[in-house]
PDB file of C-alpha atoms in Angstrom:
ATOM      1  CA  MET A   1       0.000   0.000   0.000  1.00  0.00           C
ATOM      2  CA  LYS A   2       2.810   2.417   0.912  1.00  0.00           C
ATOM      3  CA  THR A   3       4.597   1.601  -2.347  1.00  0.00           C
ATOM      4  CA  LEU A   4       1.420   2.212  -4.345  1.00  0.00           C
ATOM      5  CA  LEU A   5       0.798   5.497  -2.539  1.00  0.00           C
ATOM      6  CA  ALA A   6       4.379   6.629  -3.137  1.00  0.00           C
ATOM      7  CA  SER A   7       4.111   5.751  -6.807  1.00  0.00           C
ATOM      8  CA  THR A   8       0.836   7.648  -7.107  1.00  0.00           C
ATOM      9  CA  LEU A   9       2.315  10.722  -5.437  1.00  0.00           C
ATOM     10  CA  LEU A  10       5.390  10.582  -7.676  1.00  0.00           C
ATOM     11  CA  LEU A  11       3.221  10.353 -10.782  1.00  0.00           C
ATOM     12  CA  ALA A  12       1.165  13.315  -9.606  1.00  0.00           C
ATOM     13  CA  CYS A  13       4.311  15.349  -8.996  1.00  0.00           C
ATOM     14  CA  LEU A  14       5.696  14.492 -12.403  1.00  0.00           C
ATOM     15  CA  SER A  15       2.396  15.335 -14.076  1.00  0.00           C
ATOM     16  CA  GLY A  16       2.313  18.653 -12.247  1.00  0.00           C
ATOM     17  CA  ALA A  17       5.886  19.420 -13.262  1.00  0.00           C
ATOM     18  CA  ALA A  18       5.100  18.604 -16.881  1.00  0.00           C
ATOM     19  CA  ALA A  19       2.059  20.892 -16.800  1.00  0.00           C
ATOM     20  CA  ALA A  20       4.097  23.684 -15.177  1.00  0.00           C
ATOM     21  CA  ASP A  21       6.795  23.316 -17.774  1.00  0.00           C
ATOM     22  CA  SER A  22       4.382  23.271 -20.746  1.00  0.00           C
ATOM     23  CA  ASP A  23       4.661  26.197 -23.128  1.00  0.00           C
ATOM     24  CA  THR A  24       1.446  28.205 -22.822  1.00  0.00           C
ATOM     25  CA  ARG A  25       2.755  31.331 -24.522  1.00  0.00           C
ATOM     26  CA  CYS A  26       0.849  33.096 -27.295  1.00  0.00           C
ATOM     27  CA  TYR A  27       2.823  32.873 -30.542  1.00  0.00           C
ATOM     28  CA  GLU A  28       2.241  34.921 -33.661  1.00  0.00           C
ATOM     29  CA  LEU A  29       3.543  34.073 -37.126  1.00  0.00           C
ATOM     30  CA  ARG A  30       3.676  37.186 -39.282  1.00  0.00           C
ATOM     31  CA  VAL A  31       4.466  37.497 -42.977  1.00  0.00           C
ATOM     32  CA  TYR A  32       5.263  40.958 -44.341  1.00  0.00           C
ATOM     33  CA  HIS A  33       5.021  41.564 -48.077  1.00  0.00           C
ATOM     34  CA  ALA A  34       7.549  44.312 -48.777  1.00  0.00           C
ATOM     35  CA  ALA A  35       6.780  46.999 -51.319  1.00  0.00           C
ATOM     36  CA  PRO A  36       8.854  46.780 -54.531  1.00  0.00           C
ATOM     37  CA  GLY A  37      12.466  47.650 -53.795  1.00  0.00           C
ATOM     38  CA  LYS A  38      11.801  48.063 -50.049  1.00  0.00           C
ATOM     39  CA  LEU A  39      12.809  44.690 -48.587  1.00  0.00           C
ATOM     40  CA  ASP A  40      16.285  45.871 -47.525  1.00  0.00           C
ATOM     41  CA  ALA A  41      14.787  48.940 -45.872  1.00  0.00           C
ATOM     42  CA  LEU A  42      12.213  46.751 -44.108  1.00  0.00           C
ATOM     43  CA  GLU A  43      14.935  44.448 -42.797  1.00  0.00           C
ATOM     44  CA  GLY A  44      16.866  47.510 -41.630  1.00  0.00           C
ATOM     45  CA  ARG A  45      13.865  48.833 -39.739  1.00  0.00           C
ATOM     46  CA  PHE A  46      13.543  45.556 -37.844  1.00  0.00           C
ATOM     47  CA  ARG A  47      17.302  45.353 -37.228  1.00  0.00           C
ATOM     48  CA  ASP A  48      17.701  48.935 -36.027  1.00  0.00           C
ATOM     49  CA  HIS A  49      14.391  49.641 -34.340  1.00  0.00           C
ATOM     50  CA  ALA A  50      11.453  47.206 -34.320  1.00  0.00           C
ATOM     51  CA  CYS A  51      13.107  44.238 -32.597  1.00  0.00           C
ATOM     52  CA  ALA A  52      14.280  46.384 -29.675  1.00  0.00           C
ATOM     53  CA  LEU A  53      10.870  48.033 -29.408  1.00  0.00           C
ATOM     54  CA  PHE A  54       9.190  44.630 -29.422  1.00  0.00           C
ATOM     55  CA  THR A  55      11.312  43.650 -26.435  1.00  0.00           C
ATOM     56  CA  LYS A  56      10.540  46.961 -24.732  1.00  0.00           C
ATOM     57  CA  HIS A  57       6.812  46.233 -24.963  1.00  0.00           C
ATOM     58  CA  GLY A  58       6.991  42.643 -23.742  1.00  0.00           C
ATOM     59  CA  PHE A  59       7.278  40.573 -26.897  1.00  0.00           C
ATOM     60  CA  THR A  60       9.877  37.819 -27.248  1.00  0.00           C
ATOM     61  CA  ASN A  61      11.625  37.812 -30.616  1.00  0.00           C
ATOM     62  CA  ILE A  62      11.696  34.150 -31.704  1.00  0.00           C
ATOM     63  CA  GLY A  63      13.102  34.308 -35.225  1.00  0.00           C
ATOM     64  CA  TYR A  64      13.299  36.298 -38.468  1.00  0.00           C
ATOM     65  CA  TRP A  65      13.747  34.854 -41.950  1.00  0.00           C
ATOM     66  CA  VAL A  66      13.347  35.528 -45.661  1.00  0.00           C
ATOM     67  CA  PRO A  67      12.352  32.789 -48.133  1.00  0.00           C
ATOM     68  CA  MET A  68      15.177  31.430 -50.274  1.00  0.00           C
ATOM     69  CA  ASP A  69      12.889  31.825 -53.268  1.00  0.00           C
ATOM     70  CA  ASN A  70      11.669  35.299 -52.446  1.00  0.00           C
ATOM     71  CA  SER A  71       9.979  36.507 -55.605  1.00  0.00           C
ATOM     72  CA  ASP A  72       7.194  37.990 -53.452  1.00  0.00           C
ATOM     73  CA  ASN A  73       9.564  40.046 -51.250  1.00  0.00           C
ATOM     74  CA  LYS A  74       8.477  38.455 -47.976  1.00  0.00           C
ATOM     75  CA  LEU A  75       9.871  38.774 -44.476  1.00  0.00           C
ATOM     76  CA  ILE A  76       8.668  36.072 -42.073  1.00  0.00           C
ATOM     77  CA  TYR A  77       8.939  36.238 -38.309  1.00  0.00           C
ATOM     78  CA  ILE A  78       7.605  34.720 -35.093  1.00  0.00           C
ATOM     79  CA  ILE A  79       7.108  36.572 -31.810  1.00  0.00           C
ATOM     80  CA  ALA A  80       5.643  35.427 -28.501  1.00  0.00           C
ATOM     81  CA  SER A  81       4.004  36.787 -25.345  1.00  0.00           C
ATOM     82  CA  PRO A  82       3.022  35.210 -22.013  1.00  0.00           C
ATOM     83  CA  SER A  83      -0.666  35.193 -23.039  1.00  0.00           C
ATOM     84  CA  ARG A  84      -3.033  36.431 -25.754  1.00  0.00           C
ATOM     85  CA  GLU A  85      -4.153  39.251 -23.465  1.00  0.00           C
ATOM     86  CA  ALA A  86      -0.530  40.305 -22.917  1.00  0.00           C
ATOM     87  CA  HIS A  87       0.095  40.024 -26.652  1.00  0.00           C
ATOM     88  CA  ASP A  88      -2.816  42.328 -27.529  1.00  0.00           C
ATOM     89  CA  LYS A  89      -1.710  44.879 -24.902  1.00  0.00           C
ATOM     90  CA  ALA A  90       1.854  44.731 -26.227  1.00  0.00           C
ATOM     91  CA  TRP A  91       0.702  45.505 -29.766  1.00  0.00           C
ATOM     92  CA  LYS A  92      -1.341  48.468 -28.569  1.00  0.00           C
ATOM     93  CA  SER A  93       1.500  49.947 -26.539  1.00  0.00           C
ATOM     94  CA  PHE A  94       3.939  49.301 -29.396  1.00  0.00           C
ATOM     95  CA  PHE A  95       1.836  51.112 -31.988  1.00  0.00           C
ATOM     96  CA  ASP A  96       1.233  54.005 -29.585  1.00  0.00           C
ATOM     97  CA  ASP A  97       4.931  54.378 -28.708  1.00  0.00           C
ATOM     98  CA  PRO A  98       6.248  57.792 -29.869  1.00  0.00           C
ATOM     99  CA  ASP A  99       9.576  56.143 -30.753  1.00  0.00           C
ATOM    100  CA  TRP A 100       7.811  53.737 -33.156  1.00  0.00           C
ATOM    101  CA  ILE A 101       5.707  56.524 -34.646  1.00  0.00           C
ATOM    102  CA  ALA A 102       8.896  58.498 -35.320  1.00  0.00           C
ATOM    103  CA  VAL A 103      10.578  55.429 -36.876  1.00  0.00           C
ATOM    104  CA  VAL A 104       7.640  54.895 -39.240  1.00  0.00           C
ATOM    105  CA  LYS A 105       7.665  58.561 -40.261  1.00  0.00           C
ATOM    106  CA  THR A 106      11.392  58.471 -40.998  1.00  0.00           C
ATOM    107  CA  THR A 107      11.541  55.101 -42.753  1.00  0.00           C
ATOM    108  CA  GLU A 108       8.440  55.747 -44.867  1.00  0.00           C
ATOM    109  CA  ALA A 109       9.385  59.234 -46.027  1.00  0.00           C
ATOM    110  CA  ASP A 110       9.651  57.841 -49.573  1.00  0.00           C
ATOM    111  CA  GLY A 111       6.694  55.465 -49.360  1.00  0.00           C
ATOM    112  CA  LYS A 112       5.371  52.578 -47.331  1.00  0.00           C
ATOM    113  CA  LEU A 113       7.669  49.595 -46.776  1.00  0.00           C
ATOM    114  CA  VAL A 114       4.894  46.999 -46.508  1.00  0.00           C
ATOM    115  CA  THR A 115       1.934  46.332 -48.787  1.00  0.00           C
ATOM    116  CA  LYS A 116       0.357  43.454 -46.843  1.00  0.00           C
ATOM    117  CA  VAL A 117       0.677  41.674 -43.492  1.00  0.00           C
ATOM    118  CA  ASP A 118      -0.491  38.095 -42.871  1.00  0.00           C
ATOM    119  CA  SER A 119      -0.878  36.994 -39.253  1.00  0.00           C
ATOM    120  CA  ILE A 120      -1.587  33.617 -37.643  1.00  0.00           C
ATOM    121  CA  TYR A 121      -1.789  33.106 -33.883  1.00  0.00           C
ATOM    122  CA  LEU A 122      -0.296  29.828 -32.719  1.00  0.00           C
ATOM    123  CA  ASN A 123      -0.276  27.519 -29.711  1.00  0.00           C
ATOM    124  CA  ALA A 124       2.782  25.381 -29.000  1.00  0.00           C
ATOM    125  CA  THR A 125       2.065  21.642 -29.005  1.00  0.00           C
ATOM    126  CA  ASP A 126       3.403  19.086 -26.560  1.00  0.00           C
ATOM    127  CA  LEU A 127       5.519  17.755 -29.448  1.00  0.00           C
ATOM    128  CA  SER A 128       7.672  20.826 -29.427  1.00  0.00           C
ATOM    129  CA  PRO A 129      11.136  21.026 -27.932  1.00  0.00           C
ATOM    130  CA  GLU A 130      11.895  24.164 -25.949  1.00  0.00           C
ATOM    131  CA  ILE A 131      11.409  27.049 -28.348  1.00  0.00           C
ATOM    132  CA  ALA A 132      14.295  29.347 -27.534  1.00  0.00           C
ATOM    133  CA  PRO A 133      17.161  31.237 -29.219  1.00  0.00           C
ATOM    134  CA  SER A 134      19.582  28.863 -30.903  1.00  0.00           C
ATOM    135  CA  HIS A 135      22.264  28.983 -33.551  1.00  0.00           C
ATOM    136  CA  THR A 136      25.287  27.186 -34.858  1.00  0.00           C
ATOM    137  CA  ASP A 137      28.606  28.505 -36.123  1.00  0.00           C
ATOM    138  CA  ALA A 138      27.592  27.637 -39.684  1.00  0.00           C
ATOM    139  CA  PRO A 139      24.484  29.239 -41.216  1.00  0.00           C
ATOM    140  CA  ARG A 140      21.508  26.893 -41.478  1.00  0.00           C
ATOM    141  CA  CYS A 141      18.604  26.475 -43.848  1.00  0.00           C
ATOM    142  CA  PHE A 142      15.206  26.637 -42.135  1.00  0.00           C
ATOM    143  CA  GLU A 143      12.019  25.036 -43.388  1.00  0.00           C
ATOM    144  CA  LEU A 144       8.559  26.228 -42.383  1.00  0.00           C
ATOM    145  CA  ARG A 145       6.055  23.459 -43.052  1.00  0.00           C
ATOM    146  CA  THR A 146       2.271  23.692 -42.843  1.00  0.00           C
ATOM    147  CA  TYR A 147       0.132  20.546 -42.758  1.00  0.00           C
ATOM    148  CA  THR A 148      -3.608  20.939 -43.254  1.00  0.00           C
ATOM    149  CA  ALA A 149      -5.157  17.916 -41.574  1.00  0.00           C
ATOM    150  CA  ALA A 150      -7.911  15.881 -43.198  1.00  0.00           C
ATOM    151  CA  PRO A 151     -11.305  16.155 -41.442  1.00  0.00           C
ATOM    152  CA  ASP A 152     -11.148  14.751 -37.900  1.00  0.00           C
ATOM    153  CA  LYS A 153      -7.538  13.632 -38.401  1.00  0.00           C
ATOM    154  CA  MET A 154      -5.601  16.272 -36.422  1.00  0.00           C
ATOM    155  CA  ASP A 155      -5.264  14.132 -33.303  1.00  0.00           C
ATOM    156  CA  ALA A 156      -4.024  11.188 -35.369  1.00  0.00           C
ATOM    157  CA  LEU A 157      -1.563  13.465 -37.185  1.00  0.00           C
ATOM    158  CA  LEU A 158      -0.178  14.807 -33.910  1.00  0.00           C
ATOM    159  CA  THR A 159       0.103  11.260 -32.565  1.00  0.00           C
ATOM    160  CA  ARG A 160       2.075  10.154 -35.593  1.00  0.00           C
ATOM    161  CA  PHE A 161       4.473  13.047 -35.153  1.00  0.00           C
ATOM    162  CA  ARG A 162       4.755  12.376 -31.420  1.00  0.00           C
ATOM    163  CA  ASP A 163       5.340   8.634 -31.753  1.00  0.00           C
ATOM    164  CA  HIS A 164       7.341   8.430 -34.969  1.00  0.00           C
ATOM    165  CA  THR A 165       8.030  11.488 -37.113  1.00  0.00           C
ATOM    166  CA  LEU A 166      10.062  13.668 -34.740  1.00  0.00           C
ATOM    167  CA  LYS A 167      12.576  10.973 -33.863  1.00  0.00           C
ATOM    168  CA  LEU A 168      12.879   9.972 -37.531  1.00  0.00           C
ATOM    169  CA  PHE A 169      13.588  13.592 -38.467  1.00  0.00           C
ATOM    170  CA  VAL A 170      16.451  13.571 -35.960  1.00  0.00           C
ATOM    171  CA  LYS A 171      17.651  10.204 -37.252  1.00  0.00           C
ATOM    172  CA  HIS A 172      17.946  11.686 -40.731  1.00  0.00           C
ATOM    173  CA  GLY A 173      19.830  14.823 -39.698  1.00  0.00           C
ATOM    174  CA  MET A 174      17.041  17.354 -39.240  1.00  0.00           C
ATOM    175  CA  THR A 175      16.682  19.620 -36.182  1.00  0.00           C
ATOM    176  CA  ASN A 176      13.213  20.080 -34.669  1.00  0.00           C
ATOM    177  CA  ILE A 177      12.778  23.769 -33.757  1.00  0.00           C
ATOM    178  CA  GLY A 178       9.086  24.251 -32.959  1.00  0.00           C
ATOM    179  CA  TYR A 179       5.631  22.732 -33.480  1.00  0.00           C
ATOM    180  CA  TRP A 180       2.389  24.703 -33.277  1.00  0.00           C
ATOM    181  CA  THR A 181      -1.311  24.522 -34.109  1.00  0.00           C
ATOM    182  CA  ARG A 182      -3.495  27.448 -35.119  1.00  0.00           C
ATOM    183  CA  ALA A 183      -5.025  29.179 -32.118  1.00  0.00           C
ATOM    184  CA  ASP A 184      -8.020  30.421 -34.135  1.00  0.00           C
ATOM    185  CA  LYS A 185      -9.052  26.890 -35.214  1.00  0.00           C
ATOM    186  CA  GLU A 186      -9.941  28.403 -38.618  1.00  0.00           C
ATOM    187  CA  LYS A 187      -8.116  25.510 -40.260  1.00  0.00           C
ATOM    188  CA  PRO A 188      -6.911  22.247 -38.683  1.00  0.00           C
ATOM    189  CA  GLN A 189      -3.246  23.011 -39.319  1.00  0.00           C
ATOM    190  CA  LEU A 190       0.018  21.829 -37.820  1.00  0.00           C
ATOM    191  CA  ILE A 191       2.741  24.415 -38.464  1.00  0.00           C
ATOM    192  CA  TYR A 192       6.308  23.482 -37.659  1.00  0.00           C
ATOM    193  CA  LEU A 193       9.866  24.638 -38.139  1.00  0.00           C
ATOM    194  CA  LEU A 194      12.913  22.529 -38.990  1.00  0.00           C
ATOM    195  CA  ALA A 195      16.572  23.403 -39.455  1.00  0.00           C
ATOM    196  CA  HIS A 196      18.946  21.801 -41.974  1.00  0.00           C
ATOM    197  CA  LYS A 197      22.665  22.201 -42.479  1.00  0.00           C
ATOM    198  CA  SER A 198      21.881  23.450 -45.994  1.00  0.00           C
ATOM    199  CA  LYS A 199      19.138  23.379 -48.620  1.00  0.00           C
ATOM    200  CA  GLU A 200      20.813  20.356 -50.217  1.00  0.00           C
ATOM    201  CA  ALA A 201      21.175  18.575 -46.872  1.00  0.00           C
ATOM    202  CA  GLY A 202      17.483  19.124 -46.190  1.00  0.00           C
ATOM    203  CA  ALA A 203      16.495  17.601 -49.523  1.00  0.00           C
ATOM    204  CA  GLU A 204      18.701  14.576 -48.839  1.00  0.00           C
ATOM    205  CA  SER A 205      17.298  14.201 -45.322  1.00  0.00           C
ATOM    206  CA  PHE A 206      13.731  14.131 -46.564  1.00  0.00           C
ATOM    207  CA  LYS A 207      14.647  11.707 -49.336  1.00  0.00           C
ATOM    208  CA  ASN A 208      16.079   9.293 -46.773  1.00  0.00           C
ATOM    209  CA  PHE A 209      13.207   9.891 -44.357  1.00  0.00           C
ATOM    210  CA  ARG A 210      10.548   9.073 -46.949  1.00  0.00           C
ATOM    211  CA  THR A 211      12.195   5.752 -47.843  1.00  0.00           C
ATOM    212  CA  ASP A 212      12.917   4.708 -44.250  1.00  0.00           C
ATOM    213  CA  PRO A 213      11.135   1.355 -43.547  1.00  0.00           C
ATOM    214  CA  GLU A 214      10.107   2.593 -40.090  1.00  0.00           C
ATOM    215  CA  TRP A 215       8.417   5.640 -41.625  1.00  0.00           C
ATOM    216  CA  LEU A 216       6.721   3.579 -44.338  1.00  0.00           C
ATOM    217  CA  GLU A 217       5.340   1.242 -41.686  1.00  0.00           C
ATOM    218  CA  ALA A 218       4.130   4.117 -39.477  1.00  0.00           C
ATOM    219  CA  LYS A 219       2.521   5.885 -42.435  1.00  0.00           C
ATOM    220  CA  LYS A 220       0.745   2.721 -43.586  1.00  0.00           C
ATOM    221  CA  ALA A 221      -0.577   1.925 -40.112  1.00  0.00           C
ATOM    222  CA  SER A 222      -1.734   5.492 -39.399  1.00  0.00           C
ATOM    223  CA  GLU A 223      -3.486   5.852 -42.765  1.00  0.00           C
ATOM    224  CA  ALA A 224      -5.425   2.577 -42.727  1.00  0.00           C
ATOM    225  CA  ASN A 225      -8.627   4.647 -42.783  1.00  0.00           C
ATOM    226  CA  GLY A 226      -7.389   7.348 -45.133  1.00  0.00           C
ATOM    227  CA  PRO A 227      -4.697  10.047 -45.413  1.00  0.00           C
ATOM    228  CA  LEU A 228      -4.094  12.282 -42.403  1.00  0.00           C
ATOM    229  CA  THR A 229      -3.368  15.411 -44.450  1.00  0.00           C
ATOM    230  CA  GLU A 230      -5.109  17.258 -47.259  1.00  0.00           C
ATOM    231  CA  LYS A 231      -2.270  19.644 -48.072  1.00  0.00           C
ATOM    232  CA  VAL A 232       1.406  20.093 -47.228  1.00  0.00           C
ATOM    233  CA  GLU A 233       3.184  23.407 -47.808  1.00  0.00           C
ATOM    234  CA  SER A 234       6.885  24.122 -47.399  1.00  0.00           C
ATOM    235  CA  VAL A 235       8.950  27.321 -47.396  1.00  0.00           C
ATOM    236  CA  LEU A 236      12.746  27.157 -47.283  1.00  0.00           C
ATOM    237  CA  MET A 237      14.172  30.178 -45.486  1.00  0.00           C
ATOM    238  CA  THR A 238      17.393  31.958 -44.642  1.00  0.00           C
ATOM    239  CA  PRO A 239      17.681  33.489 -41.146  1.00  0.00           C
ATOM    240  CA  LEU A 240      18.361  37.215 -40.992  1.00  0.00           C
ATOM    241  CA  ASP A 241      21.474  38.373 -39.161  1.00  0.00           C
ATOM    242  CA  PHE A 242      19.464  39.753 -36.219  1.00  0.00           C
ATOM    243  CA  SER A 243      17.370  36.604 -35.736  1.00  0.00           C
ATOM    244  CA  ALA A 244      17.568  34.950 -32.316  1.00  0.00           C
ATOM    245  CA  ILE A 245      17.313  31.582 -34.099  1.00  0.00           C
ATOM    246  CA  LYS A 246      19.782  31.114 -36.925  1.00  0.00           C
TER     247      LYS A 246
END
């Protein structure tokens, strides 16, 4: 009886620790479409002003990237706050900050730097490693992947990642950076970020991953009643020099 009680208490403590350590932050993925010829100026505004002002107002700068194939002049970044309420307050105080207003006036003297902003709020999943600043001595290629789950298949998709996919990514040389789902539930999407040693290394890793017998077995078993995804999107990215993750 004492042994059973001790085991129960230990399990409760561990469960509590896991819950306390879970990442409940509010994340936001933002994509800025730079005006023609303005991408360098937009990057400069983040480097010299916006990132520091984000920190001032309570945001955490997670990472900043540009697509390797950047015909649309995009800048992609992720920021976080302790909660959605804190995030909304941070945006209000940021936009009202006289320093930011002055920066916008100066940097947009010859025209706006951004034509469109896309925003998706995200929740970290329990699949995710600690999402924190990280870098290596050599520059890495990052891959932002978005999986739109088939109807009623999100739980099965997350389970497959939890039980098989993440460890197989590591086996084949990929680094798991972060895994999120959409907070707005507008689409059943898993959005995650990988790092590769290079674009070529990433392609080779996925080639080996897709032919791995363990993956083929897991995929077959998990899709006995149909595919788990309707659409998979991938963007290969280069980290900017001021990114906390690079």
